[in-house]
Coordinates of C-alpha atoms in Angstrom, one line a residue:
Chain A
M1 CA 84.3 91.8 108.0
D2 CA 83.8 88.1 105.8
K3 CA 87.6 87.5 104.6
Q4 CA 85.3 86.5 101.1
F5 CA 83.4 89.2 100.5
I6 CA 86.3 91.6 100.6
A7 CA 87.8 89.0 97.7
T8 CA 85.1 89.1 95.9
Q9 CA 85.2 93.2 95.8
L10 CA 88.9 93.1 95.3
E11 CA 88.5 90.2 91.8
A12 CA 85.4 92.1 90.6
L13 CA 88.1 95.3 90.5
Q14 CA 90.2 93.7 88.6
D15 CA 87.8 92.4 86.2
D16 CA 86.7 96.0 86.1
I17 CA 90.2 96.9 85.0
C18 CA 90.5 93.9 82.6
N19 CA 87.5 95.3 80.8
G20 CA 88.3 98.8 80.0
L21 CA 91.9 97.7 79.5
L22 CA 90.4 95.6 76.2
E23 CA 88.3 98.5 75.8
L24 CA 91.4 100.8 74.9
D25 CA 93.5 98.7 73.5
K26 CA 91.3 96.6 71.5
S27 CA 94.5 94.5 69.8
A28 CA 95.3 94.2 73.6
S29 CA 93.8 89.6 74.6
I30 CA 95.1 88.7 78.7
Q31 CA 96.4 86.1 79.7
E32 CA 95.3 84.3 82.7
D33 CA 97.3 81.9 85.1
L34 CA 95.5 80.7 88.5
W35 CA 97.9 79.7 90.6
Q36 CA 97.9 78.3 93.6
R37 CA 100.1 78.6 96.5
P38 CA 101.3 75.8 98.3
G39 CA 101.6 77.3 102.3
G40 CA 97.1 78.3 101.5
G41 CA 95.5 79.9 98.8
G42 CA 96.3 81.3 95.8
G43 CA 96.0 83.9 93.3
R44 CA 95.0 84.9 90.0
T45 CA 97.8 86.0 87.4
R46 CA 96.6 88.6 84.3
A47 CA 98.7 89.7 81.7
I48 CA 97.8 92.4 79.3
I49 CA 99.5 92.2 75.6
G50 CA 98.1 93.9 73.3
S51 CA 100.1 97.1 69.8
H52 CA 99.3 99.8 72.1
I53 CA 99.3 98.5 75.4
E54 CA 102.9 96.9 74.7
K55 CA 102.8 94.3 78.6
G56 CA 100.7 95.1 81.2
G57 CA 99.8 93.6 84.6
V58 CA 96.9 92.8 87.1
N59 CA 96.7 90.8 89.7
F60 CA 94.2 89.6 92.5
S61 CA 96.2 87.0 95.2
A62 CA 94.8 85.7 98.7
V63 CA 97.1 84.6 100.2
H64 CA 96.9 82.8 104.2
G65 CA 99.5 79.9 106.2
T66 CA 101.4 80.4 109.0
L67 CA 104.3 83.4 109.0
N68 CA 107.5 82.3 110.0
A69 CA 110.0 83.9 112.5
E70 CA 112.3 85.0 109.4
A71 CA 108.9 86.2 107.6
A72 CA 107.8 87.8 110.6
K73 CA 110.2 89.4 111.7
S74 CA 110.5 91.2 108.2
L75 CA 107.5 92.2 108.8
G76 CA 107.6 93.8 112.5
I77 CA 104.5 91.1 114.0
G78 CA 104.7 88.1 115.6
A79 CA 104.9 84.5 113.8
G80 CA 102.0 82.6 113.5
D81 CA 99.0 82.1 110.6
F82 CA 98.3 85.2 108.7
F83 CA 95.1 86.5 105.4
A84 CA 96.4 89.1 103.3
T85 CA 94.5 90.3 100.4
G86 CA 94.2 93.8 99.8
V87 CA 93.7 93.7 103.9
S88 CA 96.5 92.3 105.9
E89 CA 95.9 90.2 109.1
A90 CA 97.9 88.4 111.6
G91 CA 96.7 87.2 114.9
D92 CA 95.0 90.4 116.0
T93 CA 96.0 92.8 113.9
W94 CA 95.5 94.2 110.4
W95 CA 96.2 96.6 108.2
F96 CA 95.4 97.4 104.6
G97 CA 98.2 98.4 102.5
G98 CA 98.3 100.6 98.7
G99 CA 98.8 102.8 96.4
I100 CA 99.4 103.9 92.8
D101 CA 102.0 105.7 91.1
A102 CA 103.0 106.9 87.1
S103 CA 106.3 106.4 85.6
P104 CA 106.0 107.9 82.3
H105 CA 108.5 108.3 80.2
Y106 CA 107.9 112.5 78.6
I107 CA 107.0 114.6 82.0
S108 CA 104.1 116.7 81.3
M109 CA 103.7 119.3 84.4
D110 CA 99.2 119.2 83.3
E111 CA 98.6 114.9 83.0
S112 CA 100.9 114.9 86.0
A113 CA 98.3 117.3 87.5
V114 CA 96.0 116.3 86.7
F115 CA 97.2 112.5 87.9
H116 CA 98.0 114.0 91.3
N117 CA 94.1 115.6 92.0
K118 CA 93.0 112.2 91.3
L119 CA 94.5 110.8 93.6
K120 CA 93.6 113.9 95.5
R121 CA 90.0 114.3 95.5
C122 CA 90.3 110.5 96.2
C123 CA 92.4 110.6 99.2
D124 CA 90.6 113.3 100.3
N125 CA 87.4 111.9 100.2
T126 CA 88.0 109.6 103.7
D127 CA 90.8 111.8 104.8
P128 CA 91.8 115.3 104.8
T129 CA 95.2 114.9 105.9
Y130 CA 96.0 110.8 103.4
Y131 CA 96.8 113.2 100.6
T132 CA 99.2 114.8 101.4
R133 CA 101.2 111.7 104.3
F134 CA 100.7 109.6 101.1
K135 CA 102.6 111.0 98.3
K136 CA 105.3 111.9 100.2
W137 CA 105.6 108.7 101.4
A138 CA 105.0 107.7 97.3
D139 CA 108.1 109.7 97.4
D140 CA 110.2 108.4 99.1
Y141 CA 109.6 105.4 98.9
F142 CA 109.0 104.7 95.0
Y143 CA 112.7 105.7 94.8
I144 CA 116.3 105.0 93.0
K145 CA 119.0 105.6 96.2
H146 CA 121.5 105.5 94.0
R147 CA 121.0 106.5 91.1
Q148 CA 119.5 110.1 93.3
E149 CA 116.4 110.5 91.5
T150 CA 112.6 109.4 92.4
R151 CA 111.5 106.3 89.3
G152 CA 108.8 108.2 87.8
I153 CA 105.9 111.3 89.0
G154 CA 105.2 109.2 92.7
G155 CA 101.8 109.4 93.2
I156 CA 100.7 107.7 96.6
F157 CA 101.5 104.7 98.9
F158 CA 100.5 103.7 103.0
D159 CA 100.5 100.7 104.3
R160 CA 99.7 99.4 108.1
L161 CA 96.4 101.6 107.5
T162 CA 94.6 100.3 110.2
N163 CA 92.7 100.7 113.8
P164 CA 92.8 103.5 115.7
E165 CA 92.6 106.1 112.9
I166 CA 90.6 103.7 110.6
S167 CA 87.5 101.3 111.1
K168 CA 87.3 97.4 108.5
P169 CA 85.3 99.3 107.1
V170 CA 86.3 102.3 106.0
G171 CA 89.5 101.0 105.1
L172 CA 88.2 98.9 102.6
K173 CA 86.3 100.7 101.0
F174 CA 89.1 103.2 101.0
I175 CA 91.1 100.7 98.9
L176 CA 88.4 100.5 96.7
E177 CA 88.3 104.0 95.8
V178 CA 91.9 104.1 95.3
G179 CA 91.6 100.9 92.6
Q180 CA 88.8 102.1 90.8
I181 CA 90.9 105.3 90.1
F182 CA 92.8 103.5 88.0
L183 CA 90.9 103.1 85.1
P184 CA 90.2 106.8 84.4
A185 CA 93.5 108.5 85.7
Y186 CA 95.2 105.5 82.9
T187 CA 92.7 107.1 79.9
D188 CA 93.2 110.2 80.4
L189 CA 97.7 109.5 80.5
F190 CA 96.5 107.1 77.1
L191 CA 93.6 108.6 75.2
P192 CA 96.2 111.6 74.3
N193 CA 99.2 109.2 73.7
F194 CA 98.4 106.6 72.2
E195 CA 98.9 107.6 69.1
K196 CA 101.8 110.0 68.9
P197 CA 103.9 109.6 66.6
F198 CA 108.2 108.4 67.8
N199 CA 111.5 108.2 66.8
D200 CA 115.1 106.5 67.4
T201 CA 115.3 109.1 70.2
H202 CA 111.9 108.4 71.9
K203 CA 112.3 104.9 72.2
N204 CA 116.1 104.9 73.5
W205 CA 115.0 107.0 76.6
Q206 CA 111.6 104.1 77.4
L207 CA 114.1 102.1 77.0
I208 CA 116.1 103.1 79.2
R209 CA 114.1 104.8 81.4
R210 CA 112.7 101.6 81.6
G211 CA 115.8 100.2 82.3
R212 CA 116.0 102.3 86.2
Y213 CA 112.1 100.5 86.3
V214 CA 114.2 97.5 86.1
E215 CA 116.9 98.5 88.7
F216 CA 114.2 99.7 90.7
N217 CA 112.1 96.7 91.0
L218 CA 114.7 93.8 91.7
A219 CA 116.9 96.1 93.8
W220 CA 115.0 98.5 95.7
D221 CA 111.2 97.5 95.7
R222 CA 109.9 95.7 99.8
G223 CA 107.2 94.2 98.4
T224 CA 109.6 92.7 95.3
R225 CA 112.6 91.9 97.4
F226 CA 110.2 90.1 100.0
G227 CA 108.0 87.6 97.9
L228 CA 111.4 86.4 95.5
E229 CA 113.2 85.9 98.8
T230 CA 109.4 83.8 100.9
D231 CA 109.9 82.0 97.7
G232 CA 106.4 83.1 95.2
R233 CA 105.6 83.0 91.8
A234 CA 108.3 84.6 90.0
E235 CA 106.2 85.1 87.4
S236 CA 104.0 87.3 89.1
I237 CA 105.9 89.0 90.9
L238 CA 107.9 90.1 88.4
M239 CA 105.1 90.8 86.5
S240 CA 105.2 94.1 86.6
L241 CA 109.2 94.5 84.4
P242 CA 108.8 95.9 80.9
H243 CA 109.6 93.3 77.2
D244 CA 112.6 95.5 76.4
A245 CA 114.9 97.3 78.0
R246 CA 118.2 98.8 77.7
W247 CA 121.3 100.3 79.4
V248 CA 123.4 102.7 78.0
Y249 CA 127.6 103.3 79.8
N250 CA 127.2 107.1 81.2
H251 CA 124.3 107.6 79.4
V252 CA 123.7 112.0 79.7
P253 CA 120.1 113.5 78.8
Q254 CA 121.0 117.0 75.6
P255 CA 121.3 119.9 77.2
G256 CA 118.2 121.5 76.9
S257 CA 116.3 118.4 75.4
L258 CA 112.8 116.8 76.1
E259 CA 115.0 114.2 78.2
E260 CA 117.0 116.1 81.1
Q261 CA 113.8 117.9 80.8
T262 CA 112.0 114.9 82.5
Q263 CA 114.9 114.2 84.1
R264 CA 115.5 117.3 86.2
M265 CA 111.7 116.4 86.9
L266 CA 112.8 113.3 89.1
K267 CA 112.3 114.3 92.4
K268 CA 111.1 114.1 95.2
D269 CA 109.0 116.2 97.2
I270 CA 107.6 118.2 93.6
D271 CA 103.4 120.1 95.0
W272 CA 102.8 119.3 91.1
I273 CA 99.2 120.4 92.0
S274 CA 100.1 123.5 91.9
M275 CA 103.8 123.9 90.1
S276 CA 100.6 123.7 86.8
K277 CA 98.5 126.2 88.1
P278 CA 98.9 129.0 85.5
Chain B
M1 CA 154.5 93.6 99.5
D2 CA 153.2 97.2 98.4
K3 CA 150.3 98.0 98.3
Q4 CA 150.8 100.3 94.8
F5 CA 152.9 96.6 93.4
I6 CA 149.8 94.9 92.9
A7 CA 148.1 98.1 91.7
T8 CA 150.3 98.9 89.1
Q9 CA 150.2 95.2 88.8
L10 CA 146.4 95.0 87.9
E11 CA 146.0 98.1 85.8
A12 CA 148.8 96.2 83.8
L13 CA 146.2 93.6 83.1
Q14 CA 143.9 95.6 82.4
D15 CA 145.5 98.0 80.0
D16 CA 146.6 93.9 79.0
I17 CA 142.9 92.4 78.4
C18 CA 141.4 95.6 77.1
N19 CA 144.5 95.8 73.5
G20 CA 143.3 91.9 73.3
L21 CA 139.4 92.6 73.2
L22 CA 140.1 95.3 70.8
E23 CA 142.3 92.7 68.9
L24 CA 139.3 91.0 68.1
D25 CA 136.5 93.8 67.9
K26 CA 138.5 95.8 65.0
S27 CA 135.6 98.3 65.2
A28 CA 135.1 98.2 69.4
S29 CA 136.3 100.7 71.0
I30 CA 136.7 101.5 74.7
Q31 CA 136.3 104.7 76.8
E32 CA 137.5 105.7 79.8
D33 CA 136.9 107.3 83.1
L34 CA 138.3 108.0 85.9
W35 CA 137.4 108.5 88.9
Q36 CA 138.0 109.4 92.5
R37 CA 135.7 108.0 95.0
P38 CA 135.2 111.3 97.9
G39 CA 136.4 108.7 100.7
G40 CA 139.5 107.4 98.9
G41 CA 141.0 105.7 96.7
G42 CA 139.3 106.4 92.6
G43 CA 139.8 103.8 89.4
R44 CA 140.0 103.5 85.7
T45 CA 136.3 101.9 84.4
R46 CA 136.8 101.8 80.2
A47 CA 133.3 100.2 78.5
I48 CA 134.1 98.9 75.0
I49 CA 131.5 99.1 72.2
G50 CA 131.9 97.9 69.2
S51 CA 130.1 95.1 67.2
H52 CA 131.0 92.1 68.2
I53 CA 131.7 93.1 71.6
E54 CA 128.2 95.1 71.3
K55 CA 129.1 95.6 75.1
G56 CA 132.2 95.7 78.1
G57 CA 133.1 96.7 81.3
V58 CA 137.2 96.0 81.9
N59 CA 137.0 97.8 86.0
F60 CA 139.5 98.5 87.9
S61 CA 139.7 99.8 90.8
A62 CA 142.2 100.7 94.3
V63 CA 139.6 102.6 97.5
H64 CA 140.8 103.1 101.3
G65 CA 139.5 104.6 103.5
T66 CA 137.5 104.2 107.2
L67 CA 134.7 101.8 106.9
N68 CA 131.9 102.8 109.8
A69 CA 130.1 99.5 111.7
E70 CA 126.9 99.3 109.0
A71 CA 130.1 98.8 106.3
A72 CA 132.1 96.3 108.3
K73 CA 129.3 93.6 109.9
S74 CA 128.0 92.7 105.8
L75 CA 131.8 92.8 105.5
G76 CA 132.0 90.5 109.0
I77 CA 134.9 92.5 110.1
G78 CA 136.2 95.6 112.8
A79 CA 135.3 98.6 112.1
G80 CA 138.6 101.0 111.1
D81 CA 141.0 101.6 108.1
F82 CA 140.6 99.6 104.7
F83 CA 142.4 99.2 101.7
A84 CA 140.6 97.5 98.8
T85 CA 141.2 96.3 95.8
G86 CA 142.5 92.9 93.6
V87 CA 143.7 92.0 97.7
S88 CA 141.5 93.7 100.5
E89 CA 143.0 94.7 103.6
A90 CA 141.4 95.8 106.7
G91 CA 143.3 96.7 109.4
D92 CA 146.2 92.9 110.0
T93 CA 143.1 91.9 108.5
W94 CA 144.3 91.2 104.2
W95 CA 142.2 88.7 102.1
F96 CA 141.8 87.9 98.1
G97 CA 138.7 87.6 96.6
G98 CA 138.4 87.1 92.3
G99 CA 136.7 84.4 90.5
I100 CA 135.7 84.2 86.2
D101 CA 132.3 82.4 84.5
A102 CA 131.0 82.2 81.6
S103 CA 126.7 83.1 81.0
P104 CA 126.6 82.3 77.0
H105 CA 123.2 81.9 75.6
Y106 CA 123.4 78.5 74.1
I107 CA 125.3 76.6 75.7
S108 CA 127.7 74.1 74.6
M109 CA 129.3 71.2 76.3
D110 CA 132.7 71.0 74.4
E111 CA 132.7 74.6 74.5
S112 CA 132.1 74.7 78.5
A113 CA 135.1 71.6 78.9
V114 CA 137.5 73.6 77.3
F115 CA 136.7 76.4 79.6
H116 CA 135.9 74.9 82.7
N117 CA 140.0 73.3 81.7
K118 CA 141.4 76.5 81.5
L119 CA 140.2 76.6 85.0
K120 CA 141.2 73.9 86.7
R121 CA 144.1 74.2 85.3
C122 CA 145.0 78.0 87.2
C123 CA 143.6 77.0 90.1
D124 CA 146.1 73.5 89.9
N125 CA 149.0 75.8 89.1
T126 CA 148.4 77.1 92.7
D127 CA 146.5 74.3 94.9
P128 CA 145.0 71.2 93.9
T129 CA 141.9 71.5 95.9
Y130 CA 140.7 74.2 94.5
Y131 CA 139.5 74.1 91.5
T132 CA 136.8 71.7 93.1
R133 CA 135.9 74.4 95.4
F134 CA 135.8 76.7 93.8
K135 CA 134.0 75.6 90.5
K136 CA 131.3 75.0 93.5
W137 CA 132.2 78.2 94.6
A138 CA 130.6 80.0 91.6
D139 CA 127.8 77.3 91.1
D140 CA 126.5 79.0 94.5
Y141 CA 127.6 81.8 94.2
F142 CA 126.1 82.8 90.0
Y143 CA 122.5 81.7 91.0
I144 CA 119.0 83.0 90.8
K145 CA 117.4 81.9 93.6
H146 CA 114.1 82.7 92.5
R147 CA 114.0 81.3 89.3
Q148 CA 116.1 78.1 90.7
E149 CA 118.5 78.3 87.0
T150 CA 122.5 79.1 88.0
R151 CA 123.0 82.3 85.7
G152 CA 124.9 80.5 83.0
I153 CA 128.2 77.6 83.0
G154 CA 129.8 79.4 86.7
G155 CA 134.0 79.3 86.6
I156 CA 136.0 79.6 89.8
F157 CA 134.6 81.8 92.4
F158 CA 136.5 82.8 95.9
D159 CA 136.7 84.7 98.5
R160 CA 138.6 85.3 102.1
L161 CA 140.9 83.8 100.5
T162 CA 144.0 84.7 103.8
N163 CA 147.1 83.4 105.7
P164 CA 147.3 80.9 106.8
E165 CA 145.9 78.7 103.3
I166 CA 147.9 81.3 101.7
S167 CA 150.5 84.2 101.8
K168 CA 150.4 87.0 100.2
P169 CA 152.9 86.4 96.8
V170 CA 150.9 83.6 96.7
G171 CA 147.7 84.9 96.4
L172 CA 148.8 87.9 94.0
K173 CA 150.3 85.4 91.8
F174 CA 146.8 84.1 91.7
I175 CA 144.9 86.3 91.0
L176 CA 147.3 87.4 88.2
E177 CA 147.0 84.0 86.4
V178 CA 142.9 84.5 87.0
G179 CA 143.1 87.4 85.3
Q180 CA 145.2 86.9 82.8
I181 CA 142.3 82.8 82.1
F182 CA 140.3 85.9 80.3
L183 CA 141.0 86.7 77.3
P184 CA 142.6 83.3 75.7
A185 CA 139.4 81.8 77.6
Y186 CA 136.8 84.4 75.6
T187 CA 138.9 84.1 73.0
D188 CA 138.2 80.9 73.1
L189 CA 134.5 81.7 72.7
F190 CA 134.7 84.3 70.6
L191 CA 136.2 83.0 67.2
P192 CA 134.5 80.0 66.3
N193 CA 131.3 82.3 67.5
F194 CA 131.2 85.4 66.8
E195 CA 129.7 85.2 62.8
K196 CA 127.4 83.1 63.2
P197 CA 124.2 84.2 62.2
F198 CA 121.2 84.1 64.0
N199 CA 117.5 85.3 63.8
D200 CA 114.6 86.1 66.0
T201 CA 114.1 83.4 67.7
H202 CA 118.0 83.4 68.8
K203 CA 117.4 87.0 69.0
N204 CA 114.7 86.5 71.9
W205 CA 116.2 83.8 73.4
Q206 CA 120.0 86.6 74.5
L207 CA 117.4 89.2 75.0
I208 CA 115.6 86.8 77.6
R209 CA 118.7 85.8 79.3
R210 CA 120.1 89.2 79.3
G211 CA 117.0 89.4 80.7
R212 CA 117.9 86.7 83.7
Y213 CA 121.4 88.4 84.2
V214 CA 119.7 91.7 85.2
E215 CA 117.8 89.2 87.6
F216 CA 121.1 88.2 89.2
N217 CA 123.0 91.0 89.5
L218 CA 120.8 93.5 90.7
A219 CA 118.4 91.2 93.2
W220 CA 120.8 88.5 94.6
D221 CA 124.4 89.8 93.4
R222 CA 126.5 90.6 96.6
G223 CA 128.7 92.9 95.6
T224 CA 126.7 94.8 93.3
R225 CA 124.5 95.0 96.1
F226 CA 127.4 96.3 99.1
G227 CA 127.7 98.5 96.4
L228 CA 124.6 100.8 95.0
E229 CA 124.0 100.7 99.3
T230 CA 127.1 101.9 99.8
D231 CA 127.3 104.4 97.2
G232 CA 129.3 103.6 95.2
R233 CA 129.7 105.2 91.3
A234 CA 127.0 103.4 90.5
E235 CA 127.4 103.9 86.4
S236 CA 130.8 101.5 87.4
I237 CA 128.2 98.9 89.5
L238 CA 125.7 98.4 86.5
M239 CA 128.2 98.8 83.6
S240 CA 128.2 94.7 83.2
L241 CA 124.7 95.7 83.0
P242 CA 123.4 94.2 78.9
H243 CA 122.3 96.8 76.3
D244 CA 118.9 95.5 75.2
A245 CA 117.1 92.8 77.5
R246 CA 113.3 90.8 78.0
W247 CA 111.0 90.0 80.1
V248 CA 108.5 87.7 78.0
Y249 CA 105.9 87.0 80.3
N250 CA 105.8 83.3 81.1
H251 CA 107.9 82.2 78.5
V252 CA 108.7 78.7 78.4
P253 CA 111.2 77.4 75.1
Q254 CA 109.8 75.0 73.0
P255 CA 110.3 71.7 73.6
G256 CA 113.0 69.2 72.6
S257 CA 114.3 72.8 71.0
L258 CA 118.2 74.8 71.4
E259 CA 116.8 77.4 73.6
E260 CA 115.2 74.0 75.6
Q261 CA 118.5 72.2 75.9
T262 CA 119.8 75.3 77.0
Q263 CA 117.5 76.1 80.2
R264 CA 117.8 72.1 81.3
M265 CA 122.0 73.2 81.8
L266 CA 121.2 76.1 83.8
K267 CA 121.9 73.5 87.0
K268 CA 124.3 73.5 89.7
D269 CA 127.4 70.8 90.1
I270 CA 127.2 70.1 86.4
D271 CA 130.7 68.2 85.9
W272 CA 131.8 69.9 82.3
I273 CA 134.8 68.7 82.6
S274 CA 133.9 64.7 82.7
M275 CA 130.5 65.5 80.3
S276 CA 132.0 66.3 77.9
K277 CA 135.2 63.2 77.2
P278 CA 133.7 61.4 74.7

């Protein structure tokens, strides 16, 4: 399968997601930055800023070059030439990685079930074992170890998806389908909520949860750490950091509050789909 | 030298700094948390919150126990019993570590020179080679690698200070003198600035610089990372994170602005003391 073909499909997905987001928030605009990687390849970074979507990023990259021994070791593969976009290739080895998750500031059981149901249907379409495996992988990945809490309601996460488990064409079909979920899944979360009024308590909690997001991304996210340590483009790597974040010393949600209810849901291994059934 | 004697001296220093800060900001109050470490020892965490000192931390800890192989390896010493407060001890090995630095949001050459002069006089009092060595150590330590910028104007930083270079009594005297600089040095920065008016541009830049502070502490600071990875008390380790921080995609200061002047000063190896001389 031609690398350029895969890149073109992913760029089209990037376009679709951007257009869909601009439909959701008519006040929003997109800033695009094209960048080249000194060692080979480059990307198309897109920041979206609006009145409802405060700050978002929809990025595409396809990089290639030569892996030095250190970077190869951290990936657990041999040094040599590599190519990476939706699929990663190094020598004769190739694999797919990807995922989708959500970090709502107030967790709704029903919204979480709808979200996870969408992911499950998408996974089942390719392999009936994927949802359970990749949902657990997301719980373990998006975990803020020093807080003993998850970043949000999780989703699916996978890496090193390769033969004989999957062929290249099926792998590409799968990651495109995962990417195509983003817009309907996000629309389901956006439409019922974007015009809701909020008060200072809500805003304060949002900022604190965004601080936890920052803690996860900078301290634990392997993708972010790999990018920063290998001199990737900092503004692209860090573009998902929130516009504003807050740290309040020893903040504990009020007993019985909505914030405490959300805090109690920031746990691994919650079966969102069956929990919300009546 | 008795461990309890060293701990008592450091607790008295913590008291002096807290009292001095409460004098500077009469509206401020201190929240104290005493904590015990499951493996041995504990600490006295103090958060200060006021109208001029938005959020500050003055912490003391004295911990002891047994180092497992992994933690010992990351410290480059043998596994076994350890004790750590201002002085660290593991088996027959002991060493001092410490430092002081500043991250002003707008850099003044004169204020930076006064600050570094204080540190130099303190270092010279013990060893005429210390300031140059420990100033460079701070430049290298407080460096945001992925931004290719320093966190602020630096200061002094040192670790593994041991015999035969220094004796235990002289080491203790030195770290106490470094600690005693904090209040006069901070007062010099506070008094001429705390009542200055500020506008939205200043506030925005402050929040962005605080975002960079967060990036350094979570992604690069070895002390923070060691604490988080060894299950230290998260609220104490992270208490220096700012109340509010901001990330603006691809923010570049206006040419010729005060923000750009500060950005150009966020470099290693600036000789603040001789640069500000007329």
